[in-house]
CSV table of C-alpha atoms in Angstrom, one decimal:
chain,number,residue,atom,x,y,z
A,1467,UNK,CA,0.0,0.0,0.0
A,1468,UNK,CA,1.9,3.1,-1.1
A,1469,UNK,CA,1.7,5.7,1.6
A,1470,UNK,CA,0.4,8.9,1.2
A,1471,UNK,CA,2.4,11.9,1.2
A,1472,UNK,CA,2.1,14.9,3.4
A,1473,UNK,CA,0.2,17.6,2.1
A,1474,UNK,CA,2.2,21.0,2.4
A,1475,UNK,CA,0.1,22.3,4.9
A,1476,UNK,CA,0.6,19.2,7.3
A,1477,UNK,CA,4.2,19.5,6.6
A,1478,UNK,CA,4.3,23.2,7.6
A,1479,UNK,CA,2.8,22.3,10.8
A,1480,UNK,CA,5.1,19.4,11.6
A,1481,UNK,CA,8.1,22.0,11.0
A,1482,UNK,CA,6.2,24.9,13.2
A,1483,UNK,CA,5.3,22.0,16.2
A,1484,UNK,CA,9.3,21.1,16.1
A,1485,UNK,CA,10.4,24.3,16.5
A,1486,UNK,CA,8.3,24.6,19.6
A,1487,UNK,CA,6.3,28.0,18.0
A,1488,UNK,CA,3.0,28.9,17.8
A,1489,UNK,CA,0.5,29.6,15.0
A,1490,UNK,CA,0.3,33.3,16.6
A,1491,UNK,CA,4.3,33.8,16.6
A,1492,UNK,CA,4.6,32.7,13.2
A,1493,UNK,CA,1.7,34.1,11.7
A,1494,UNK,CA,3.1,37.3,13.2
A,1495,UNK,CA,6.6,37.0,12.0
A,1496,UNK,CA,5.1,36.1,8.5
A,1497,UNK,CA,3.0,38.7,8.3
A,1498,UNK,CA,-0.1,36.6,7.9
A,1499,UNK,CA,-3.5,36.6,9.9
A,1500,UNK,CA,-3.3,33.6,12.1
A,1501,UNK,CA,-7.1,32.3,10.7
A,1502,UNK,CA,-5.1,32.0,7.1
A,1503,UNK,CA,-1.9,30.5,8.8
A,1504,UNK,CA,-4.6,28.1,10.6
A,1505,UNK,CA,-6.4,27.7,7.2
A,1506,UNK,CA,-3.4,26.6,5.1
A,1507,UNK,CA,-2.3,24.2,8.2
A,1508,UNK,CA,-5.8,22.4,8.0
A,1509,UNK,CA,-5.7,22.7,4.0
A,1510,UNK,CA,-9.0,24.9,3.1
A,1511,UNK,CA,-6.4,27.5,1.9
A,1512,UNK,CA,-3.9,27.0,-0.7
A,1513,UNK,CA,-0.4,29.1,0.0
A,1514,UNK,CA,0.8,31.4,-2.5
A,1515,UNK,CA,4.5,30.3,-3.4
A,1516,UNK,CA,5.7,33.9,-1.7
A,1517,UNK,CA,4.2,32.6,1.4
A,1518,UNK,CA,5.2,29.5,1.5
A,1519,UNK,CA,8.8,30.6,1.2
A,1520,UNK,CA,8.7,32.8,4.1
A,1521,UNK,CA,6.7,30.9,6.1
A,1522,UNK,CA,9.4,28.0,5.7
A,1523,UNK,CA,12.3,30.9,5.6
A,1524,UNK,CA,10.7,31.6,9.5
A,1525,UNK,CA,10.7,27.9,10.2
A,1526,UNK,CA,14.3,27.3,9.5
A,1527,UNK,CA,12.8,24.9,6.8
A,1528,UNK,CA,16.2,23.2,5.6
A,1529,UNK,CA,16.4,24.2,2.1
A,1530,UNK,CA,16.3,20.3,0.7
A,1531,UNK,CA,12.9,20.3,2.4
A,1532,UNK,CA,11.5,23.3,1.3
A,1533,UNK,CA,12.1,22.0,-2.2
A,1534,UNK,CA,10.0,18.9,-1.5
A,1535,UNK,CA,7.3,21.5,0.4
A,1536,UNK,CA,7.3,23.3,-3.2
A,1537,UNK,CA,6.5,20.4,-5.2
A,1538,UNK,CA,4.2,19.3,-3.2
A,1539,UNK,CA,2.4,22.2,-3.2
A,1540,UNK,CA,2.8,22.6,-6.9
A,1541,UNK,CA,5.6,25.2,-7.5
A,1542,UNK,CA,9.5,24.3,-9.1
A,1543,UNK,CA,12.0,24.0,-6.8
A,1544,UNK,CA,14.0,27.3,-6.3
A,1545,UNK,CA,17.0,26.2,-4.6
A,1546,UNK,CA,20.1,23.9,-6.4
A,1547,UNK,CA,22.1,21.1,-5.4
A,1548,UNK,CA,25.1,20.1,-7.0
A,1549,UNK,CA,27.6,18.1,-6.4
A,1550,UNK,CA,30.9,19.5,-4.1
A,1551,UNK,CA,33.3,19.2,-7.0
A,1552,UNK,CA,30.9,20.7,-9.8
A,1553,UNK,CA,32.9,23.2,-11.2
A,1554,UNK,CA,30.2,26.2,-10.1
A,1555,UNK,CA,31.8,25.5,-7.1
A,1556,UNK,CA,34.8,26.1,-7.6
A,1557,UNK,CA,35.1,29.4,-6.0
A,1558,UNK,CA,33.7,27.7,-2.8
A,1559,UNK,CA,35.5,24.6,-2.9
A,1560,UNK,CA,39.3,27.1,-3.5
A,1561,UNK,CA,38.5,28.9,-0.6
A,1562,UNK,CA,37.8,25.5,1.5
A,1563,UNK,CA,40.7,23.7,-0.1
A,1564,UNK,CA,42.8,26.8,0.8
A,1565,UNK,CA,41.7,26.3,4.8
A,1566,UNK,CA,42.1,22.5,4.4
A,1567,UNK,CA,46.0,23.3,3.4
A,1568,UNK,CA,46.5,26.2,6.3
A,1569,UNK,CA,45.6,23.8,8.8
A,1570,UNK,CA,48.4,21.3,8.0
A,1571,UNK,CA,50.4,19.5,10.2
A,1572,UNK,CA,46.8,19.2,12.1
A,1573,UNK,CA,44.0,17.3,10.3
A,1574,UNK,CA,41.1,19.2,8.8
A,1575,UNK,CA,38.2,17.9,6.6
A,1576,UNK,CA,34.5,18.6,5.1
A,1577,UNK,CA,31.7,16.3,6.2
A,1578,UNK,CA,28.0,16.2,4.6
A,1579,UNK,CA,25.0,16.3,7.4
A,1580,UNK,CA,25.4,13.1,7.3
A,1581,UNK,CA,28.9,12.9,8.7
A,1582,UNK,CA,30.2,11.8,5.6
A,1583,UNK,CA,33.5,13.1,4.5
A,1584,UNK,CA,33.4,15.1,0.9
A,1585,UNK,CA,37.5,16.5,1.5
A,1586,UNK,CA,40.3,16.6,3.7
A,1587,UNK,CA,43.9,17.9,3.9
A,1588,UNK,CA,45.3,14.4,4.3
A,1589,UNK,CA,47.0,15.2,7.6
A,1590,UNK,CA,48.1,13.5,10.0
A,1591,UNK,CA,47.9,9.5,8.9
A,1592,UNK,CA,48.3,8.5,12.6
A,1593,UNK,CA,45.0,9.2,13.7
A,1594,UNK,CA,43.8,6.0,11.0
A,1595,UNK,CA,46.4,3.7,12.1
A,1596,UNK,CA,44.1,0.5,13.5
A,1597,UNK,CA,40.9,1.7,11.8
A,1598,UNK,CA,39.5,-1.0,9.6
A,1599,UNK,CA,40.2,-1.0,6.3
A,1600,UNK,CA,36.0,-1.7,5.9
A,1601,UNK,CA,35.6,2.0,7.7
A,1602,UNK,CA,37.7,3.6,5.2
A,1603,UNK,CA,35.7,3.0,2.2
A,1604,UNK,CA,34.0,5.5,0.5
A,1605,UNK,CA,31.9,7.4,1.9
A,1606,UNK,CA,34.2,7.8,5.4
A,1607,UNK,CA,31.7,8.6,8.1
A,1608,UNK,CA,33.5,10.4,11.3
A,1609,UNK,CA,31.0,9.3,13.3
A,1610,UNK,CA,31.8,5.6,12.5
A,1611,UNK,CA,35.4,5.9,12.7
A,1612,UNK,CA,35.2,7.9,16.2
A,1613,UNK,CA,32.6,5.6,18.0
A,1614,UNK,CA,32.9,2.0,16.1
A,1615,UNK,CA,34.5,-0.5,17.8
A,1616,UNK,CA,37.2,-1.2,14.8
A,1617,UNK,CA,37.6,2.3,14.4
A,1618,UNK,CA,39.7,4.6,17.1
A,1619,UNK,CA,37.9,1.8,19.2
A,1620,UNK,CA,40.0,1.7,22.9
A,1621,UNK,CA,42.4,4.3,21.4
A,1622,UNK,CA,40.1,6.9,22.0
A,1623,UNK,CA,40.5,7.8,25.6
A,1624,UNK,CA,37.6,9.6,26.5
A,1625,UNK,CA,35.5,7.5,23.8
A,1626,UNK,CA,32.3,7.1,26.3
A,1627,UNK,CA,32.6,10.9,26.7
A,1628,UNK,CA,32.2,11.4,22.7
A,1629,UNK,CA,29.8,8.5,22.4
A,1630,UNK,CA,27.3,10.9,24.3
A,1631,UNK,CA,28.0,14.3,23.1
A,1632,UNK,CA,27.8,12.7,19.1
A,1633,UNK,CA,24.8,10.9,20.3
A,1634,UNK,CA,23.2,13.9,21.3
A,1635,UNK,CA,24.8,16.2,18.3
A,1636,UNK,CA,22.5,13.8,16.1
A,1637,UNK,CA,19.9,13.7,18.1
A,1638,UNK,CA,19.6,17.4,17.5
A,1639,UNK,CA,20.1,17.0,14.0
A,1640,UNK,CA,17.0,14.7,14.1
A,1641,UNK,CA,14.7,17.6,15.7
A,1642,UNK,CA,16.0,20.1,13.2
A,1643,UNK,CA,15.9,17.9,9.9
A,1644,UNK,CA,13.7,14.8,10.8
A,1645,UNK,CA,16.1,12.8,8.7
A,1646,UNK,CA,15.9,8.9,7.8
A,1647,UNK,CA,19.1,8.3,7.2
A,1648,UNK,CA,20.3,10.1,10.5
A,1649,UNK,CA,17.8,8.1,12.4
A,1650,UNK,CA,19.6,4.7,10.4
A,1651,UNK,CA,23.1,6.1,11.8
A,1652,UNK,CA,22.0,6.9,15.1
A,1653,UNK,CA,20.7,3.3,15.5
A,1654,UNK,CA,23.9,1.6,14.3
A,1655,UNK,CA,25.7,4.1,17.2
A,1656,UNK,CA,23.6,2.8,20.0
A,1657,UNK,CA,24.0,-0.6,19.0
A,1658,UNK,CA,28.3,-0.5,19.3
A,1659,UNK,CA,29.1,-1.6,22.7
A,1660,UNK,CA,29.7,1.3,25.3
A,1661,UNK,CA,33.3,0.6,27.0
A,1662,UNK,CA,34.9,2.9,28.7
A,1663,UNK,CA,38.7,2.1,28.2
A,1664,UNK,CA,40.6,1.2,31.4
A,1665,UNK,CA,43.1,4.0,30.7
A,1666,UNK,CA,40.8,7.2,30.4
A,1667,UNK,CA,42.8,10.1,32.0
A,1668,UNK,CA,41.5,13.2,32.5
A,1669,UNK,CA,42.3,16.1,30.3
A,1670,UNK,CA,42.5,19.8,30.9
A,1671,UNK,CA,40.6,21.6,32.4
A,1672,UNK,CA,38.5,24.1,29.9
A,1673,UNK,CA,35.0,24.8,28.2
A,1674,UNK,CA,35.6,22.4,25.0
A,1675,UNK,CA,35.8,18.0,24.9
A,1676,UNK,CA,38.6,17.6,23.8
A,1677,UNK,CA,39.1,14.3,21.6
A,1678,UNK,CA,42.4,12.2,23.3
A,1679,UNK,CA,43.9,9.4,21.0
A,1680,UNK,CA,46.5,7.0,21.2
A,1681,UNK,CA,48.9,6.9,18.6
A,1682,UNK,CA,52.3,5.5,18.0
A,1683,UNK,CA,53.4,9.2,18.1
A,1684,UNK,CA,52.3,9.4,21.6
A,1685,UNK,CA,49.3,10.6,23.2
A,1686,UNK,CA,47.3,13.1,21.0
A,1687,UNK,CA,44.8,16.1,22.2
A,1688,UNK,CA,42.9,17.9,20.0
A,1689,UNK,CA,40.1,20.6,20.4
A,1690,UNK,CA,37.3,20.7,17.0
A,1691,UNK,CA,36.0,24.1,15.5
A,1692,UNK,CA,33.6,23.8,12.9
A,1693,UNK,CA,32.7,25.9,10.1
A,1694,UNK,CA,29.7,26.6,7.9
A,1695,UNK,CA,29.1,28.9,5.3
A,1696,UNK,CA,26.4,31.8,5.9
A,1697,UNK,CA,22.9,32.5,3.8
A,1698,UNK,CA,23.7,29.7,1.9
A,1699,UNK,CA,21.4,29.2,-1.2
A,1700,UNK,CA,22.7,25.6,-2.6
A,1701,UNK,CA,21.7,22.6,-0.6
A,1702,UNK,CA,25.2,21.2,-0.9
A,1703,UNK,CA,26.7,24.2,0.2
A,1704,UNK,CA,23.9,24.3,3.2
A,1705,UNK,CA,24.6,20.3,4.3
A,1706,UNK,CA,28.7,20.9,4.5
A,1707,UNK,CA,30.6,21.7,7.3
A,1708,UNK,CA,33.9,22.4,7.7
A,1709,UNK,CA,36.0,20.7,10.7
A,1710,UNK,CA,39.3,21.3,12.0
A,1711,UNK,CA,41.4,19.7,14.8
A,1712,UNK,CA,43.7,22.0,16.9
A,1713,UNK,CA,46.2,21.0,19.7
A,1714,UNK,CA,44.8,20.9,22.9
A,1715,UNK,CA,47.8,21.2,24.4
A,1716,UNK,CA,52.1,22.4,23.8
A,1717,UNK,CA,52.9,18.8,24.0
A,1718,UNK,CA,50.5,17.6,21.1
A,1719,UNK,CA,51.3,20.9,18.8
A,1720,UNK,CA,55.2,19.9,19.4
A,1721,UNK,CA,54.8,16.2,18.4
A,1722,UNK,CA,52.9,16.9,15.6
A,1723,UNK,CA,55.5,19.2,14.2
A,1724,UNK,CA,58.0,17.5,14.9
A,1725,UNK,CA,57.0,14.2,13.0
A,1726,UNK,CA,56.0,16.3,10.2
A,1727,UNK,CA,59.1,18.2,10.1
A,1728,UNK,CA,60.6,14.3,9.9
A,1729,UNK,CA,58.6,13.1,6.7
A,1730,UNK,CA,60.2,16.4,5.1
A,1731,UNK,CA,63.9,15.8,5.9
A,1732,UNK,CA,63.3,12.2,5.1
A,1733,UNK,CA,62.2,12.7,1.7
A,1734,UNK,CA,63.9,15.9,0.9
């Protein structure tokens, strides 16, 4: 029995009851009486395409959805998605590739919202020592090299402390963008055994997790920054975010360095 889809103005209230706001608020930040807001909700009104888009703009409607909303409701998509290394973004993707190469020796990389990796800089080969060759296949998902058990597996120090916050960083994701295949990944987290490994030490004191690895170079801390790009009106550009890991501490920034500074006499 094929299931029936959502009819724009049942999908416009599923969006307004996850963001916690209420026909009033939104009819008032839209500009709309609430008995039309209430009208299009229940379906006995049919929204112009000008409303729609700034009722979904109010939302936070992400822009893949609002494309679906649009069809749905009988209008052409407005917003694009193409793929990272399409050349129309190529004025994007130099200005990412140029952040990827400033953060060498320290690793740096571009993941979809689905954790997926789209680039990286390449640094830093330690960190995958020990992962499974089966994680490192196409697409790379961080989340599955950070939390699975053949990934940084008992390496990863605090790994019970990164198991919650990525739990709960998707979890988010899930009341922001309802997404299937982030409800799939969130499942296959849960199920990985949650062992805390016998030789967890406690890191520095400070307002950021930071991730501690084992490697054969030592001991590794790093702190995470991400990055996304503003007013975005490309889904691909919307979905990618840009991650880079910095020393936690002097000892990590001086290992790093060092071993880098090794390769480069060795092969020069």
């Amino acid at each position: 029995m094929t299931e029936l889809q959502p009819t724009v103005g049942q999908q416009l209230r599923t969006w307004r009851e996850r963001r916690g706001i209420s026909q009033l608020d939104l009819a008032l930040a839209a500009e709309v009486s609430t008995r039309h807001l209430s009208f299009v909700e229940t379906g006995r009104a049919r929204p112009g395409r000008e409303l729609l888009l700034r009722l979904m703009d109010e939302l936070q409607v992400p822009l893949r959805e609002r494309n679906l909303a649009l069809g749905v409701a009988g209008f052409a998509p407005v917003f694009q998605r193409r793929d990272y290394r399409d050349f129309s973004f190529d004025s994007i993707r130099a200005i990412v590739d140029a952040a990827l190469e400033r953060q060498r020796p320290f690793p740096a990389y571009v993941i979809d919202r689905h954790w997926n990796v789209v680039a990286s800089n390449g640094a830093l080969p330690e960190l995958l020592e020990g992962v499974s060759d089966a994680l490192l296949l196409p697409p790379v998902n961080i989340v599955r090299i950070v939390l699975h058990p053949e990934g940084f597996g008992e390496r990863l120090l605090n790994r019970s402390v990164w198991r919650a916050r990525l739990v709960a960083q998707i979890r988010r994701q899930l009341r922001l963008f309802a997404d299937p295949a982030l409800e799939t990944l969130l499942a296959e987290v849960l199920s990985y055994p949650a062992v805390e490994p016998a030789n967890a030490v406690p890191d520095e004191d400070g307002p950021a997790i930071p991730i501690q690895i084992l490697t054969r170079l030592g001991r590794l801390s790093f702190l995470s920054a991400t990055t996304i790009f503003g007013s975005p009106a490309d889904i691909t550009l919307e979905e990618i975010a840009l991650e880079m890991l910095y020393p936690a501490n002097a000892s990590t920034s001086e290992v790093v360095r060092d071993a880098r500074r090794g390769v480069f006499e060795s092969t020069a």
